[in-house]
Each structure stands twice: as structure tokens, then as C-alpha cells.
Short mmCIF file of C-alpha atoms in Angstrom, two decimals:
data_model
loop_
_atom_site.label_atom_id
_atom_site.label_comp_id
_atom_site.label_asym_id
_atom_site.label_seq_id
_atom_site.Cartn_x
_atom_site.Cartn_y
_atom_site.Cartn_z
CA UNK A 772 -6.11 34.62 -154.73
CA UNK A 773 -6.36 35.31 -158.51
CA UNK A 774 -4.55 38.38 -159.67
CA UNK A 775 -4.21 40.27 -163.05
CA UNK A 776 -1.42 42.64 -162.73
CA UNK A 777 -0.92 45.59 -165.79
CA UNK A 778 2.58 46.91 -166.56
CA UNK A 779 3.23 50.33 -166.33
CA UNK A 780 1.67 52.43 -168.94
CA UNK A 781 3.34 55.82 -170.13
CA UNK A 782 2.78 58.88 -172.00
CA UNK A 783 3.83 58.93 -175.86
CA UNK A 784 3.28 60.78 -178.75
CA UNK A 785 0.94 60.21 -181.55
CA UNK A 786 2.41 57.57 -184.24
CA UNK A 787 4.49 55.86 -181.48
CA UNK A 788 4.51 52.48 -180.43
CA UNK A 789 3.57 51.01 -176.89
CA UNK A 790 3.59 47.50 -175.37
CA UNK A 791 1.83 46.54 -172.43
CA UNK A 792 2.00 43.18 -170.42
CA UNK A 793 -0.37 41.42 -168.12
CA UNK A 794 0.80 38.89 -165.65
CA UNK A 795 -1.81 36.50 -164.38
CA UNK A 796 -1.65 34.16 -161.39
CA UNK A 797 -4.11 32.06 -158.87
CA UNK A 798 -5.94 30.45 -161.79
CA UNK A 799 -5.64 28.11 -164.49
CA UNK A 800 -4.35 30.83 -167.46
CA UNK A 801 -4.31 28.68 -170.42
CA UNK A 802 -7.72 27.90 -170.28
CA UNK A 803 -9.20 31.36 -170.23
CA UNK A 804 -9.79 33.81 -172.91
CA UNK A 805 -7.67 36.81 -172.24
CA UNK A 806 -9.29 40.35 -173.22
CA UNK A 807 -8.28 43.88 -172.78
CA UNK A 808 -10.51 46.63 -172.26
CA UNK A 809 -9.99 50.23 -172.11
CA UNK A 810 -11.85 53.40 -170.68
CA UNK A 811 -11.77 57.01 -170.26
CA UNK A 812 -14.02 59.29 -168.07
CA UNK A 813 -17.52 59.60 -169.58
CA UNK A 814 -17.34 57.08 -172.10
CA UNK A 815 -18.15 53.09 -172.23
CA UNK A 816 -15.72 50.65 -171.52
CA UNK A 817 -14.79 49.49 -174.57
CA UNK A 818 -13.54 45.70 -175.37
CA UNK A 819 -10.07 46.06 -177.38
CA UNK A 820 -8.80 42.79 -177.92
CA UNK A 821 -9.15 39.41 -177.26
CA UNK A 822 -7.14 36.15 -177.59
CA UNK A 823 -8.92 32.69 -176.96
CA UNK A 824 -7.50 29.61 -175.34
CA UNK A 825 -7.01 28.34 -178.92
CA UNK A 826 -4.94 31.73 -179.88
CA UNK A 827 -8.33 32.91 -181.97
CA UNK A 828 -8.10 36.66 -181.69
CA UNK A 829 -10.57 39.75 -182.03
CA UNK A 830 -9.94 43.67 -182.05
CA UNK A 831 -12.18 46.41 -182.13
CA UNK A 832 -12.65 48.13 -185.41
CA UNK A 833 -10.91 51.40 -183.90
CA UNK A 834 -7.73 49.39 -183.46
CA UNK A 835 -7.44 46.38 -185.80
CA UNK A 836 -4.70 46.88 -187.96
CA UNK A 837 -2.77 48.50 -185.56
CA UNK A 838 -2.90 46.31 -182.00
CA UNK A 839 -1.68 43.00 -181.68
CA UNK A 840 -2.95 40.86 -178.59
CA UNK A 841 -0.91 37.75 -177.87
CA UNK A 842 -0.09 35.45 -175.02
CA UNK A 843 2.57 33.25 -173.54
CA UNK A 844 0.87 30.41 -171.38
CA UNK A 845 4.12 29.47 -169.91
CA UNK A 846 4.32 32.46 -168.60
CA UNK A 847 0.97 33.46 -167.49
CA UNK A 848 1.03 36.72 -169.33
CA UNK A 849 -0.87 38.10 -172.25
CA UNK A 850 0.56 41.13 -174.71
CA UNK A 851 -0.71 43.96 -176.23
CA UNK A 852 1.40 45.43 -178.93
CA UNK A 853 0.11 48.92 -179.98
CA UNK A 854 1.68 50.41 -182.99
CA UNK A 855 0.50 53.70 -184.76
CA UNK A 856 -1.01 54.99 -181.36
CA UNK A 857 -3.59 58.07 -181.87
CA UNK A 858 -4.65 60.29 -179.15
CA UNK A 859 -8.29 58.70 -179.30
CA UNK A 860 -6.07 55.52 -177.65
CA UNK A 861 -5.84 57.74 -174.41
CA UNK A 862 -7.18 55.63 -171.66
CA UNK A 863 -6.89 53.45 -168.69
CA UNK A 864 -6.28 49.87 -170.19
CA UNK A 865 -7.65 46.90 -167.87
CA UNK A 866 -6.63 43.31 -168.34
CA UNK A 867 -9.41 40.67 -168.07
CA UNK A 868 -9.57 36.61 -167.88
CA UNK A 869 -12.95 34.98 -168.80
CA UNK A 870 -13.18 31.70 -167.21
CA UNK A 871 -14.25 28.38 -169.65
CA UNK A 872 -13.98 25.96 -167.18
CA UNK A 873 -17.44 24.39 -166.17
CA UNK A 874 -17.62 25.15 -162.35
CA UNK A 875 -16.85 28.93 -163.10
CA UNK A 876 -17.97 29.38 -166.40
CA UNK A 877 -18.48 33.19 -167.28
CA UNK A 878 -16.60 34.66 -164.45
CA UNK A 879 -14.14 37.43 -165.03
CA UNK A 880 -11.15 38.62 -163.55
CA UNK A 881 -9.87 41.80 -163.51
CA UNK A 882 -6.65 43.91 -163.52
CA UNK A 883 -6.67 47.22 -161.51
CA UNK A 884 -5.28 49.08 -165.32
CA UNK A 885 -2.83 51.07 -166.72
CA UNK A 886 -2.83 54.32 -168.15
CA UNK A 887 -1.63 55.18 -171.32
CA UNK A 888 -1.68 58.54 -172.76
CA UNK A 889 -1.29 59.73 -176.21
CA UNK A 890 -0.37 63.06 -176.68
CA UNK A 891 1.65 65.73 -178.22
#
């Protein structure tokens, strides 16, 4: 079975840094675009960052310059390094894998999320 398991989040103060990881299994990790989403109650789900199988990256304007997404295909893991955190970054963060394989093209897999709270 496909699994995406995020590391535990936490409570940090504004300006602090935090790194979260997502461990994948049960699929061809290196062939998938890996993405981080976040969501808070009453708000739309937001695509935070993505990294393609060719390591092309994209970021939302709200995190650009502060967050860095990376992947380690040997470990089937994707990471999100978050620097200069703001209160508005508070959310449940979800790991997502997007298939580019012909048979499963366009299929998404989701982790269960990890809570990150940024507060004084």
C-alpha cells in the first residue's frame, strides 16, 4: 500500500526555524512530484511547495525565500525546511505525491498531516 508519513510538527516562536519530513513507501518515489500543502480551519488548502522528479521547485508567494523543499530519492523522503516562521504559517501541513507514470497519471497520494503552530 502507498503510504506517506510526515514527521511530528511542533510549536515554535515567530522567527524560528523548523524542518519536517515525509517518508514515502509503496510507490516509485523518484518518478513522482512531491508537494507540501497546508490548511487551517475555514481557509482553502494551499500548495506551499513542490519538487519534480527533475528537481525543479516551485513555491507559493507566501513562503518564497523562507521555505526550501528538497528530496532524497535514496531514502524515499521529501523535506520542507521552514525559516523565519510567521504566525500565518500556522497550519496542518500535508505531504502529497503526484504520479507521472502513464497507468496512474494524475493520481495523488496524501499523508495524514502534521500540525505546526507558530506563536509567541
